[in-house]
PDB file of C-alpha atoms and ligand atoms in Angstrom:
ATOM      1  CA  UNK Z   1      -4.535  -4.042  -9.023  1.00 86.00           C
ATOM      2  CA  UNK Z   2      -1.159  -4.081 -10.314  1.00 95.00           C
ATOM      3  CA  UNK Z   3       1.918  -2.637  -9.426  1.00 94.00           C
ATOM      4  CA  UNK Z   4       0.690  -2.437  -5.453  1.00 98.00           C
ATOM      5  CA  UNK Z   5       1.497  -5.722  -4.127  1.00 98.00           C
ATOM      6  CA  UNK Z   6       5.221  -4.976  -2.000  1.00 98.00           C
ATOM      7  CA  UNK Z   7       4.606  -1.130  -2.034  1.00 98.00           C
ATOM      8  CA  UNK Z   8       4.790   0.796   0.943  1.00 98.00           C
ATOM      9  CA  UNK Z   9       2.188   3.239   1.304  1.00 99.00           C
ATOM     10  CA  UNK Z  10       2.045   5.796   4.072  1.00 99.00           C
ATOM     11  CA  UNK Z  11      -1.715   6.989   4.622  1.00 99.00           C
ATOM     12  CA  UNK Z  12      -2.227   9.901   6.882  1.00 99.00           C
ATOM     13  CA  UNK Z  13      -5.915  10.203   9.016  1.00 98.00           C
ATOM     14  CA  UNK Z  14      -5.856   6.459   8.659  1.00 99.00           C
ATOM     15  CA  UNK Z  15      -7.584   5.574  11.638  1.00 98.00           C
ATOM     16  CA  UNK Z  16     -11.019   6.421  11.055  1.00 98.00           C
ATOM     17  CA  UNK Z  17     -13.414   6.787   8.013  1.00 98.00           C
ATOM     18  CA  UNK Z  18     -11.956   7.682   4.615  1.00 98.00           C
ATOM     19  CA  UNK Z  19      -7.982   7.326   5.918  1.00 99.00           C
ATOM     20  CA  UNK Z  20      -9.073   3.966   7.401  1.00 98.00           C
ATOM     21  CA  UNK Z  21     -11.081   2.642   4.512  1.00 98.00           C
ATOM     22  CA  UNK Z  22      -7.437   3.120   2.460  1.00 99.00           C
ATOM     23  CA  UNK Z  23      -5.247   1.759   4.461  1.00 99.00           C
ATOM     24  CA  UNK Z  24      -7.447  -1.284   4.615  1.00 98.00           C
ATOM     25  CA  UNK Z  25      -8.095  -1.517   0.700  1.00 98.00           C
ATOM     26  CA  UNK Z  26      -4.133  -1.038   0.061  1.00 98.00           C
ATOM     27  CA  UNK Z  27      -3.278  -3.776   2.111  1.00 98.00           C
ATOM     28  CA  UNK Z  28      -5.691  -6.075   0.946  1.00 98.00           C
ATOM     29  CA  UNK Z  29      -4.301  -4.799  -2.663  1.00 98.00           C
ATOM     30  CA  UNK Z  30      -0.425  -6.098  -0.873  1.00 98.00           C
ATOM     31  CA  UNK Z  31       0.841  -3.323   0.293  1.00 98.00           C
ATOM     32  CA  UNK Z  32       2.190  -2.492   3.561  1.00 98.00           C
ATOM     33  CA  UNK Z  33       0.871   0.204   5.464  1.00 99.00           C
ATOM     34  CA  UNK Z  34       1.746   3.296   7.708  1.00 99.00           C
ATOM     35  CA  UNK Z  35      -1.124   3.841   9.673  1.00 99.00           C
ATOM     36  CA  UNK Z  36      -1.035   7.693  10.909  1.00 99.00           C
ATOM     37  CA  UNK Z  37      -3.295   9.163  13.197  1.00 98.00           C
ATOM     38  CA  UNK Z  38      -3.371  11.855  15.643  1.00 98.00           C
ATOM     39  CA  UNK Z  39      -5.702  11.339  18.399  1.00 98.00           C
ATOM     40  CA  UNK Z  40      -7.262   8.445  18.108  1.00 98.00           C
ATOM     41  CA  UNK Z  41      -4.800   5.656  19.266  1.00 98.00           C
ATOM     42  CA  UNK Z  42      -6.838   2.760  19.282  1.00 98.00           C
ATOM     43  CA  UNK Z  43      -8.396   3.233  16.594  1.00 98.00           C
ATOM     44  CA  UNK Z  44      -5.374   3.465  14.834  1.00 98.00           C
ATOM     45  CA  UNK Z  45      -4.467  -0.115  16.423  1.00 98.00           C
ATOM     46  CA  UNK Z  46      -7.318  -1.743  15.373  1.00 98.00           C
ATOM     47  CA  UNK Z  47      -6.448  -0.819  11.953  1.00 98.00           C
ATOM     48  CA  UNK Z  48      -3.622  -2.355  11.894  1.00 98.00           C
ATOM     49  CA  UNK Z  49      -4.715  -5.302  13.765  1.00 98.00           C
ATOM     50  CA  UNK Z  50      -7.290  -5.567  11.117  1.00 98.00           C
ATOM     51  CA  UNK Z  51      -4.765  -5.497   8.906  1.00 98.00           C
ATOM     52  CA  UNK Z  52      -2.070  -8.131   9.930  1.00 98.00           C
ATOM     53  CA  UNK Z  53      -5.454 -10.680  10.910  1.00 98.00           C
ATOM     54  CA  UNK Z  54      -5.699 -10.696   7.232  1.00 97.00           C
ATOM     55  CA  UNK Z  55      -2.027 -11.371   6.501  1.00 98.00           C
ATOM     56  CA  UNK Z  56      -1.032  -7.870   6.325  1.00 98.00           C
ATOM     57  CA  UNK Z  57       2.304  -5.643   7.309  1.00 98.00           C
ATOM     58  CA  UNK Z  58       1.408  -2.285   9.192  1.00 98.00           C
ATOM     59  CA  UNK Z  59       2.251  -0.166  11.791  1.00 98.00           C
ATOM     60  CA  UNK Z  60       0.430   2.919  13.642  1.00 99.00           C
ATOM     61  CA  UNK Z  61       2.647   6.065  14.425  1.00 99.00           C
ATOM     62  CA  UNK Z  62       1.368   9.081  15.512  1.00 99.00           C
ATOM     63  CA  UNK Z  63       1.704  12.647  14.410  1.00 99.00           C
ATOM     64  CA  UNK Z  64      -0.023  15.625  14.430  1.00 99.00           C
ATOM     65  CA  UNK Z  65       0.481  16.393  10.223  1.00 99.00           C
ATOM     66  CA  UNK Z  66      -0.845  19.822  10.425  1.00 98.00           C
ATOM     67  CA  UNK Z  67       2.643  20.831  12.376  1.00 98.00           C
ATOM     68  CA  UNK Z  68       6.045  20.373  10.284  1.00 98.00           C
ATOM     69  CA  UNK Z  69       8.089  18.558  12.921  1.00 98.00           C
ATOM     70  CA  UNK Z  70       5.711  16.118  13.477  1.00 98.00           C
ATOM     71  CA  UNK Z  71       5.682  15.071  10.233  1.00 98.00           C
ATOM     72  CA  UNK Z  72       9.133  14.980   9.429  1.00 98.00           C
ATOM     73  CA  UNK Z  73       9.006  12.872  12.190  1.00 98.00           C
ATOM     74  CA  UNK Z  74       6.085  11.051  11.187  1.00 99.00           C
ATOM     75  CA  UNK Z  75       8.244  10.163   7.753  1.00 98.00           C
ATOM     76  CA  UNK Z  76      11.552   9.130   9.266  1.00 98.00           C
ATOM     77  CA  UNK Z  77       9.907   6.721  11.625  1.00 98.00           C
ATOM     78  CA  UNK Z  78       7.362   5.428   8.500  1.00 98.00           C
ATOM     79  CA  UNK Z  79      11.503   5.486   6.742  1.00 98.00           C
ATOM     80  CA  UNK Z  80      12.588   3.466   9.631  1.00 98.00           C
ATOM     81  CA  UNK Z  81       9.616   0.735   9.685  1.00 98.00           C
ATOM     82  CA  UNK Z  82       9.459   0.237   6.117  1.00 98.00           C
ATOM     83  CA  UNK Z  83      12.646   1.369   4.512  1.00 98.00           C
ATOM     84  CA  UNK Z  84      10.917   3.387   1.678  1.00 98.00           C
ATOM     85  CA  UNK Z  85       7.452   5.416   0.777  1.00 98.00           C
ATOM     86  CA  UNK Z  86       5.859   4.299  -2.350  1.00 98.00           C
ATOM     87  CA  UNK Z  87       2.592   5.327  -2.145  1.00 99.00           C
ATOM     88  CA  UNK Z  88       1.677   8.843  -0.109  1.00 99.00           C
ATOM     89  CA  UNK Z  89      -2.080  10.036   0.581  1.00 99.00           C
ATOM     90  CA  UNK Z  90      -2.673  12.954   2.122  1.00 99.00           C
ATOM     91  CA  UNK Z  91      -5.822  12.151   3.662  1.00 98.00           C
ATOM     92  CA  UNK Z  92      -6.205  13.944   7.555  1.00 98.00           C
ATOM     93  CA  UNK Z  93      -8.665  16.578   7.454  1.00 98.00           C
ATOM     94  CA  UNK Z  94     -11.188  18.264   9.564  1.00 98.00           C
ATOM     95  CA  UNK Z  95     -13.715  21.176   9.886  1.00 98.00           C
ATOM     96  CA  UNK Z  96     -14.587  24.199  11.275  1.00 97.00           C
ATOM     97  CA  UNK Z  97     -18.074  25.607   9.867  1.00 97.00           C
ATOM     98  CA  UNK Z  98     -19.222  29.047  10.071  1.00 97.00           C
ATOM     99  CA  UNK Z  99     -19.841  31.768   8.268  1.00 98.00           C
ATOM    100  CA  UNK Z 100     -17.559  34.116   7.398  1.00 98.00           C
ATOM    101  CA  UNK Z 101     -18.359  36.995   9.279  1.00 98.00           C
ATOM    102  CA  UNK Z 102     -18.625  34.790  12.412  1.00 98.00           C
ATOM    103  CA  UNK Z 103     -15.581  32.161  11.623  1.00 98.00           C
ATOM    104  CA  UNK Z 104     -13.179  33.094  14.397  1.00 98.00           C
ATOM    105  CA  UNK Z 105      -9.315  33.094  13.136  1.00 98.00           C
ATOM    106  CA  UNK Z 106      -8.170  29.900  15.236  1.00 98.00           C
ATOM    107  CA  UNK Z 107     -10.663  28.107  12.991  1.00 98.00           C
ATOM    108  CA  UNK Z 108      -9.422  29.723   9.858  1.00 98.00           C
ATOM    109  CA  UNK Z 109      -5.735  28.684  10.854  1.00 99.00           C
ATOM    110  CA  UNK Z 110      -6.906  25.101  11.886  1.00 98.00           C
ATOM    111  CA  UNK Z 111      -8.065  24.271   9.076  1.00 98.00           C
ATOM    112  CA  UNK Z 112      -6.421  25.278   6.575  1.00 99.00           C
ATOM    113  CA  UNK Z 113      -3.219  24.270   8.852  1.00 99.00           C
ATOM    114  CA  UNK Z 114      -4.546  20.353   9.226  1.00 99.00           C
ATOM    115  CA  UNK Z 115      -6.114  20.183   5.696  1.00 98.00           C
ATOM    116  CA  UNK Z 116      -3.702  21.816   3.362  1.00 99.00           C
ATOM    117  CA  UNK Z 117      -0.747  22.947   4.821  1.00 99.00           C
ATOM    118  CA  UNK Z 118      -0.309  19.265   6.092  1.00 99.00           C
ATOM    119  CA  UNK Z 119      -0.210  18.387   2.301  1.00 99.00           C
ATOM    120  CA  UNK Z 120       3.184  20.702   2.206  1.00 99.00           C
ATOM    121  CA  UNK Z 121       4.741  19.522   5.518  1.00 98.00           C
ATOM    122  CA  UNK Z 122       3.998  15.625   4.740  1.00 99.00           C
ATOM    123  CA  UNK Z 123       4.644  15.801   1.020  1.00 99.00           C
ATOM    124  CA  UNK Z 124       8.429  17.377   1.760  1.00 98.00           C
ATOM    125  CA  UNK Z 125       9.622  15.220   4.052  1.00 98.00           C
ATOM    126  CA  UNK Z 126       8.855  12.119   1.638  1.00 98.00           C
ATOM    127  CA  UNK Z 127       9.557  13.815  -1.930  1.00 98.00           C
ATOM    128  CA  UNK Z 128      13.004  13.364  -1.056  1.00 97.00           C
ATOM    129  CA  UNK Z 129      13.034   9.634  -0.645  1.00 97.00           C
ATOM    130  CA  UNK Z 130      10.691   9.009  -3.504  1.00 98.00           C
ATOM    131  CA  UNK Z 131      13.171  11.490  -5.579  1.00 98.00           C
ATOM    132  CA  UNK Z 132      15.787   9.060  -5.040  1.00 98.00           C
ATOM    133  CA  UNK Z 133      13.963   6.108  -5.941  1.00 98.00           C
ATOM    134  CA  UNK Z 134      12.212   7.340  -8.993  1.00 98.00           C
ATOM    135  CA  UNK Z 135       8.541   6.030  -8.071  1.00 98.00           C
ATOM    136  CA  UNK Z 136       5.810   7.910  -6.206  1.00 98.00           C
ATOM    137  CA  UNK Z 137       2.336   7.839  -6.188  1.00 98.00           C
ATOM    138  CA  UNK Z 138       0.996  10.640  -4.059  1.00 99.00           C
ATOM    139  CA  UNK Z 139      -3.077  11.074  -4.102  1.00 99.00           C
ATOM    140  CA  UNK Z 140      -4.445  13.970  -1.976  1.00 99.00           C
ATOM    141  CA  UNK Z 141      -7.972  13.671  -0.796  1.00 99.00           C
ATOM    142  CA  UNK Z 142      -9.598  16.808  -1.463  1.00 98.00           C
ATOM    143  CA  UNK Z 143     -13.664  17.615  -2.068  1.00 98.00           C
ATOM    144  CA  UNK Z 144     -16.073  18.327  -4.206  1.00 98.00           C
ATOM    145  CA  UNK Z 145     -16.717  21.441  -2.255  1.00 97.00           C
ATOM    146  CA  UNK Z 146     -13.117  22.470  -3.283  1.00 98.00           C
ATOM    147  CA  UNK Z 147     -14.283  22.664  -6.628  1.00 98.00           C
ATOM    148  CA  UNK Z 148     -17.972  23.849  -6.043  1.00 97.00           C
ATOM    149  CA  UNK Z 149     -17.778  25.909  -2.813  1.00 97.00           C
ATOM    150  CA  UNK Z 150     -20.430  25.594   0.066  1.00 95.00           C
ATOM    151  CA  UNK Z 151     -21.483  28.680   2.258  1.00 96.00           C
ATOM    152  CA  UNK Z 152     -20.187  28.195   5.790  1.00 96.00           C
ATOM    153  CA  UNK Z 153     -16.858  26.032   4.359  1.00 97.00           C
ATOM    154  CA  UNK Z 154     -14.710  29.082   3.461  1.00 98.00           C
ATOM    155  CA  UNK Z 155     -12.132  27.882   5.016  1.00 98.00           C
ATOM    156  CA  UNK Z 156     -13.029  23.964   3.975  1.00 98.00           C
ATOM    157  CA  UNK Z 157     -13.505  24.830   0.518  1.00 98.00           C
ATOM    158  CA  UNK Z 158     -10.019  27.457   0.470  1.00 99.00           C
ATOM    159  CA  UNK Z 159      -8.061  24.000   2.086  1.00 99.00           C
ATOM    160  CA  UNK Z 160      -9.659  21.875  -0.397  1.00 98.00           C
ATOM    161  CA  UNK Z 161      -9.214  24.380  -3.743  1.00 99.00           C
ATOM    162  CA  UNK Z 162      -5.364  25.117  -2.335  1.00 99.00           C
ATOM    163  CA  UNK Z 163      -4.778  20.832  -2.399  1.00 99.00           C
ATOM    164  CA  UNK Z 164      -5.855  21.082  -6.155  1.00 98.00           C
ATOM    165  CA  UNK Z 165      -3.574  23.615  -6.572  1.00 98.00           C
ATOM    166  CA  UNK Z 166      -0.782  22.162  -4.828  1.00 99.00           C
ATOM    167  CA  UNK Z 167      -1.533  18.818  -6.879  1.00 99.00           C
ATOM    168  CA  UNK Z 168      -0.719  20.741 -10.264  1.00 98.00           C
ATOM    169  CA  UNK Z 169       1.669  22.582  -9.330  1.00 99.00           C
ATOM    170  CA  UNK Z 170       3.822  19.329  -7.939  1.00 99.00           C
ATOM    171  CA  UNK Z 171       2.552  17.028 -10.803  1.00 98.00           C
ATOM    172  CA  UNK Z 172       4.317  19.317 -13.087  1.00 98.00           C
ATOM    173  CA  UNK Z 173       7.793  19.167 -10.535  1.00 98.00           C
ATOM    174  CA  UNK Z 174       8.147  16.018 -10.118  1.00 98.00           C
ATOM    175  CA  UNK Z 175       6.370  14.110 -13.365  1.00 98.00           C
ATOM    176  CA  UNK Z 176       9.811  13.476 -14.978  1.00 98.00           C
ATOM    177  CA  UNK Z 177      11.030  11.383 -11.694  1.00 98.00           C
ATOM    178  CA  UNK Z 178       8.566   8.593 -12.143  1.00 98.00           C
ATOM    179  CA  UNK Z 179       6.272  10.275  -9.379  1.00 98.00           C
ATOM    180  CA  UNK Z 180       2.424  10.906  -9.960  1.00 99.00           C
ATOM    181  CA  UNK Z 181       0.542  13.400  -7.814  1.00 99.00           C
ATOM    182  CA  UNK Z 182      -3.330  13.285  -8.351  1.00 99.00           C
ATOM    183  CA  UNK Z 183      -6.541  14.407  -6.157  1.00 99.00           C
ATOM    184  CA  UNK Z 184      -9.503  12.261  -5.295  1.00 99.00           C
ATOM    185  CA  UNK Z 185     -12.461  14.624  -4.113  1.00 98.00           C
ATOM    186  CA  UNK Z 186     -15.160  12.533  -2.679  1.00 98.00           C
ATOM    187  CA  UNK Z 187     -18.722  13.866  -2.400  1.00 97.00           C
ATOM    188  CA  UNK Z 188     -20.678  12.982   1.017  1.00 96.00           C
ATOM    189  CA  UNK Z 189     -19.630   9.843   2.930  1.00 97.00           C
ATOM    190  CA  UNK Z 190     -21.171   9.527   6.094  1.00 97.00           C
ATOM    191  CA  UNK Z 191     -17.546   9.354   8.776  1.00 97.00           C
ATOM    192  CA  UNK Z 192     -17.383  10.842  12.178  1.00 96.00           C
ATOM    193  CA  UNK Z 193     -16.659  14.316  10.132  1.00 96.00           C
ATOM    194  CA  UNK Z 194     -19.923  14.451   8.729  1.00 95.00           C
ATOM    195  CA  UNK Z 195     -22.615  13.486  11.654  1.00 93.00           C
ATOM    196  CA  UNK Z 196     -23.329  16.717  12.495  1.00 91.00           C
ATOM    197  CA  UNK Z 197     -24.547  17.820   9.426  1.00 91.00           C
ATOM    198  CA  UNK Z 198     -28.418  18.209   9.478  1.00 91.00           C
ATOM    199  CA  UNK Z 199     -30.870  15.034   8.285  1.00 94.00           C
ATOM    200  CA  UNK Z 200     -32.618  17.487   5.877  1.00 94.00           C
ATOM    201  CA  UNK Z 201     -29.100  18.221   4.311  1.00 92.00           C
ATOM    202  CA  UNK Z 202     -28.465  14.955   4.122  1.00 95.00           C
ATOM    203  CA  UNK Z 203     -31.738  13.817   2.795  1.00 95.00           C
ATOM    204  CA  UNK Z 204     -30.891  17.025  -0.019  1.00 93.00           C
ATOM    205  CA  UNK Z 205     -27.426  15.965  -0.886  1.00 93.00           C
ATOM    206  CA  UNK Z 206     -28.560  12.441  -1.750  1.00 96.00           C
ATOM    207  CA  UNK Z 207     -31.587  13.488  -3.997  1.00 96.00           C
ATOM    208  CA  UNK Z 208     -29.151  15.769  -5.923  1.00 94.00           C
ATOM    209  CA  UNK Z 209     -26.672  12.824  -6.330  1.00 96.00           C
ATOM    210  CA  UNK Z 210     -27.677  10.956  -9.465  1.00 97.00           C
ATOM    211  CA  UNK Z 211     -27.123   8.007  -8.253  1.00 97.00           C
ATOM    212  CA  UNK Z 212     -28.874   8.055  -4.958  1.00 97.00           C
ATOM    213  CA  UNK Z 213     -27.123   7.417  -2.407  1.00 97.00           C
ATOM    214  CA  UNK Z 214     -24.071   8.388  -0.181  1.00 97.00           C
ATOM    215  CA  UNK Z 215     -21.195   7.258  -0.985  1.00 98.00           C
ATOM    216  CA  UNK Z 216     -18.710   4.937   1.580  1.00 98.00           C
ATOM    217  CA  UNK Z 217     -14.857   4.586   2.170  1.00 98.00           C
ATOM    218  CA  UNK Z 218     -14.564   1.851  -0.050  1.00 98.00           C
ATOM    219  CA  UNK Z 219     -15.819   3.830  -2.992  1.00 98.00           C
ATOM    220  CA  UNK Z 220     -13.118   6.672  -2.468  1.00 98.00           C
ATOM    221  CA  UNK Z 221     -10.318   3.814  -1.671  1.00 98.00           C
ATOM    222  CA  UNK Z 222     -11.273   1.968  -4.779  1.00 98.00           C
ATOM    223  CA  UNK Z 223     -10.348   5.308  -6.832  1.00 98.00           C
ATOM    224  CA  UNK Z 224      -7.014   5.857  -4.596  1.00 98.00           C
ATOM    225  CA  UNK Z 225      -6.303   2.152  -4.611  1.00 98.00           C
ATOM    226  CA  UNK Z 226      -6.419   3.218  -8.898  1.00 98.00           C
ATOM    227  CA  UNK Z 227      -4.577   5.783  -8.888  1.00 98.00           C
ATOM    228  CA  UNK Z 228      -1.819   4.363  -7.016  1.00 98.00           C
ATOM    229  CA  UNK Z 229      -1.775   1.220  -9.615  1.00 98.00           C
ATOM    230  CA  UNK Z 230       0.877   0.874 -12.617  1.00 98.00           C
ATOM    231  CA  UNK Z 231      -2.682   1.328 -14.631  1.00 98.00           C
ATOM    232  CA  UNK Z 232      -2.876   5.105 -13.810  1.00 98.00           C
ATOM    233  CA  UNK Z 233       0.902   5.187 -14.569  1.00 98.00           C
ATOM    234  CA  UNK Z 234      -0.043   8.072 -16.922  1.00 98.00           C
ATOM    235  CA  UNK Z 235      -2.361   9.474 -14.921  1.00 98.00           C
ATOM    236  CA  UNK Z 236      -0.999  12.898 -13.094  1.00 99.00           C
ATOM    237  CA  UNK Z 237      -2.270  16.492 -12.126  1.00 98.00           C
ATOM    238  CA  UNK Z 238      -5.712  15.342 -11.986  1.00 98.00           C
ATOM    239  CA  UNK Z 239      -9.070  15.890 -10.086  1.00 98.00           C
ATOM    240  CA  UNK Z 240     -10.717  12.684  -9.597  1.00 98.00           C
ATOM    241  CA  UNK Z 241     -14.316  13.222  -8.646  1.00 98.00           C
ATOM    242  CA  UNK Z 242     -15.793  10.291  -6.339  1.00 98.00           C
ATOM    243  CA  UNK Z 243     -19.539  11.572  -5.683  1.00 98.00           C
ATOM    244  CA  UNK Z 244     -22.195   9.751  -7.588  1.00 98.00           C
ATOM    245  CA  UNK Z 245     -22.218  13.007  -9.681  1.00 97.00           C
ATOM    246  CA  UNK Z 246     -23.436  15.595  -7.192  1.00 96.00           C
ATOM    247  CA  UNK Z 247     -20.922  18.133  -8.228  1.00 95.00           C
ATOM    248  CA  UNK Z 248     -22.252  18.165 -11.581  1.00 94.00           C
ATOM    249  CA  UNK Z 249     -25.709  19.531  -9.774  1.00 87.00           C
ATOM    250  CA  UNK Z 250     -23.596  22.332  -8.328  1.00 78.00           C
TER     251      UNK Z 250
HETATM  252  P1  LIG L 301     -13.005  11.661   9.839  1.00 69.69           P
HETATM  253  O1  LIG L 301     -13.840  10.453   9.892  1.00 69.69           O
HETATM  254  O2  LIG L 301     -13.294  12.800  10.753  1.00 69.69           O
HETATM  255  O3  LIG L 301     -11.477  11.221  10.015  1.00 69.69           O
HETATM  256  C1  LIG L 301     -10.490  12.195   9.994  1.00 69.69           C
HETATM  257  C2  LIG L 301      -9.146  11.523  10.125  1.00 69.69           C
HETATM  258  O4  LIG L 301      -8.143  12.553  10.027  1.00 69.69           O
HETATM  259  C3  LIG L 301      -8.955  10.839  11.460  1.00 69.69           C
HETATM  260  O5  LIG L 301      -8.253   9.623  11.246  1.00 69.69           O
HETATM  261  C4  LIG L 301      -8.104  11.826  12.245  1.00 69.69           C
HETATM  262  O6  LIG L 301      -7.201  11.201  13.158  1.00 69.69           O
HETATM  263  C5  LIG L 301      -7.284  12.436  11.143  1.00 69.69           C
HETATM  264  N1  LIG L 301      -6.733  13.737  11.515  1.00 69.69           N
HETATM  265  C6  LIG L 301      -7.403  14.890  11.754  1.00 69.69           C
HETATM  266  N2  LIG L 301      -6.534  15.857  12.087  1.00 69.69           N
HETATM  267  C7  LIG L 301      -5.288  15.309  12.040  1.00 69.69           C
HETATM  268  C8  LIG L 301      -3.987  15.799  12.263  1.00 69.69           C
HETATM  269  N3  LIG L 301      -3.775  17.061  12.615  1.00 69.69           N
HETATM  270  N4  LIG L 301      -2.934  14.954  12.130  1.00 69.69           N
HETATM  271  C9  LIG L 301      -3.136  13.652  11.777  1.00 69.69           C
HETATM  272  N5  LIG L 301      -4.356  13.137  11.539  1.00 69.69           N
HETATM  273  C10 LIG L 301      -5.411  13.952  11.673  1.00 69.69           C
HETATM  274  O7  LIG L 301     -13.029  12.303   8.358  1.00 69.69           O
HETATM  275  P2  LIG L 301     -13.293  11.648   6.922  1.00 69.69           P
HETATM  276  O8  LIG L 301     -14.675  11.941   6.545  1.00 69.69           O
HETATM  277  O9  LIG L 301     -12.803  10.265   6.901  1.00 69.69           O
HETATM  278  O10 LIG L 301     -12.365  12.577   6.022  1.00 69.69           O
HETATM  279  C11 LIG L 301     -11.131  12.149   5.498  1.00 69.69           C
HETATM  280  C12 LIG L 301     -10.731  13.106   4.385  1.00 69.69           C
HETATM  281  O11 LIG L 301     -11.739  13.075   3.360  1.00 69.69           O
HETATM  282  C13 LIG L 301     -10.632  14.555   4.841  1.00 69.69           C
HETATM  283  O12 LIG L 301      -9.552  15.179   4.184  1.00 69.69           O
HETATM  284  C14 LIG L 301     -11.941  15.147   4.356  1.00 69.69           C
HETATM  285  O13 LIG L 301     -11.847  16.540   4.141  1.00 69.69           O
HETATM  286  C15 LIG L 301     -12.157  14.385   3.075  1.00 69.69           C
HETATM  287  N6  LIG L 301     -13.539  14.377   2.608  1.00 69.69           N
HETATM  288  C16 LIG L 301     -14.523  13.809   3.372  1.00 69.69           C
HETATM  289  C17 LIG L 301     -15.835  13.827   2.894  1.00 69.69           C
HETATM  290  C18 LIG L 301     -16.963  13.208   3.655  1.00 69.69           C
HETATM  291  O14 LIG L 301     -18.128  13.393   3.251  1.00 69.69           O
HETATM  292  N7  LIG L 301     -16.717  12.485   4.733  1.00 69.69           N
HETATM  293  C19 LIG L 301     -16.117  14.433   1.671  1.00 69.69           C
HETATM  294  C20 LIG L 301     -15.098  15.004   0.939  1.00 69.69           C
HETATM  295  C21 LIG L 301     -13.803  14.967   1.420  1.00 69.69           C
HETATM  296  P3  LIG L 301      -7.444  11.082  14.758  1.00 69.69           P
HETATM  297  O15 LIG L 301      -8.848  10.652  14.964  1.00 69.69           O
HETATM  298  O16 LIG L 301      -6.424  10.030  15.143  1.00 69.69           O
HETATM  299  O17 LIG L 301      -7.118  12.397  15.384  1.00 69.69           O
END
């Protein structure tokens, strides 16, 4: 795609599912790539082993995005490896189902804490930077259950809505300094988040998708990998929607 090859493109939650399926189409696309994770170290290695097999440039730091030290850290040492951020997607996310009356607040706080406020603390430290350089692409993976809502996600779907949010609000900031902010929300994709979800939800989700099927980490890296291209150049402030059209059933 054009306008990637060179860039440097910082991808947090890259070392499994969604996150990982990025990092991997960005470098193939020529850019090199900050590999973040939190927990899941080797993972995260493989990644970027993956990556450099193929003739790539990446390295894995770790930082825990949903707390705003860590990822001021996380952007001075992707600062130090690289020199610059092009390309920022806010990717880490996790869950915490329940219903309301049941969620307990530490699943409330985490997240919302990992999902969106992880947007604000990763997003500040590397405005700066892209600021100064006049270029940024920043994509935030939200959901289609940020636009639709889904009992037991209240505090999935509040995270997901607040990104949207967030995305607007910053397109309009920072639009005149060459820097785009856009949302992909995906619909299902089968990752480590989603296993636990019941077949029969599964099996319901995919008959209301009109194309039939679930979708996979390449799809939703195809539309970042987009997004982050000189062809979206006037693309900003907007929701892509990467579900096979199941939020259209909603
Ligand atoms: P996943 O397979 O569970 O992977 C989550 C990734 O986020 C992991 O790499 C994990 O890193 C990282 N992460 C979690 N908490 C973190 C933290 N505090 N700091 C840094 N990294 C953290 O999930 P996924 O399905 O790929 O989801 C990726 C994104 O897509 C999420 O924002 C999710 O909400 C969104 N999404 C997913 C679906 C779907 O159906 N799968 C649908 C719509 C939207 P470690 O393992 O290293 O801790």
């Amino acid at each position: 795609m054009r306008g990637l090859a060179g860039k440097i493109a910082l991808v947090t939650g890259a070392s499994r599912g969604i996150g990982r399926g990025i990092a991997l189409r960005l470098a193939e696309e020529g850019c090199k790539v900050v590999v973040n994770y939190n927990r899941s170290a080797d993972a995260a290695q493989e990644v970027v082993e993956q990556i450099k097999a193929q003739g790539g440039e990446a390295v894995a730091i770790q930082a825990d995005v949903s707390d705003y030290k860590e990822a001021q850290r996380l952007v001075k040492e992707a600062l130090q490896a690289f020199g610059r951020i092009d390309i920022l997607v806010n990717n880490a996310g996790t869950t915490r189902d329940q219903l309301l009356l049941m969620m307990k607040e530490s699943d409330w706080d985490l997240v919302i804490n990992t999902n969106l406020k992880s947007c604000y603390n990763v997003t500040k430290a590397a405005l700066r930077s892209m600021m100064k350089q006049r270029y940024g692409r920043i994509i935030n993976i939200t959901s289609v259950v940020g636009l639709a809502g889904q009992a037991g996600q209240s505090n999935y779907a509040a995270s997901k809505a607040g990104m949207i949010g967030f995305t607007k609000s910053l397109a309009k900031e920072v639009g005149p300094r060459n820097i785009t902010v856009n949302a992909v929300a995906p619909g299902y994709v089968p990752t480590d988040l989603t296993t636990y979800l019941p077949e029969e939800l599964i099996k319901e989700m995919i008959q209301l998708t009109p194309v039939r099927r679930a979708g996979t980490p390449e799809d939703i890296a195809a539309a970042v990998a987009f997004l982050a291209s000189d062809d979206a150049s006037f693309i900003t402030g907007h929701v892509l929607t990467v579900d096979g059209g199941l939020v259209m059933q909603s």
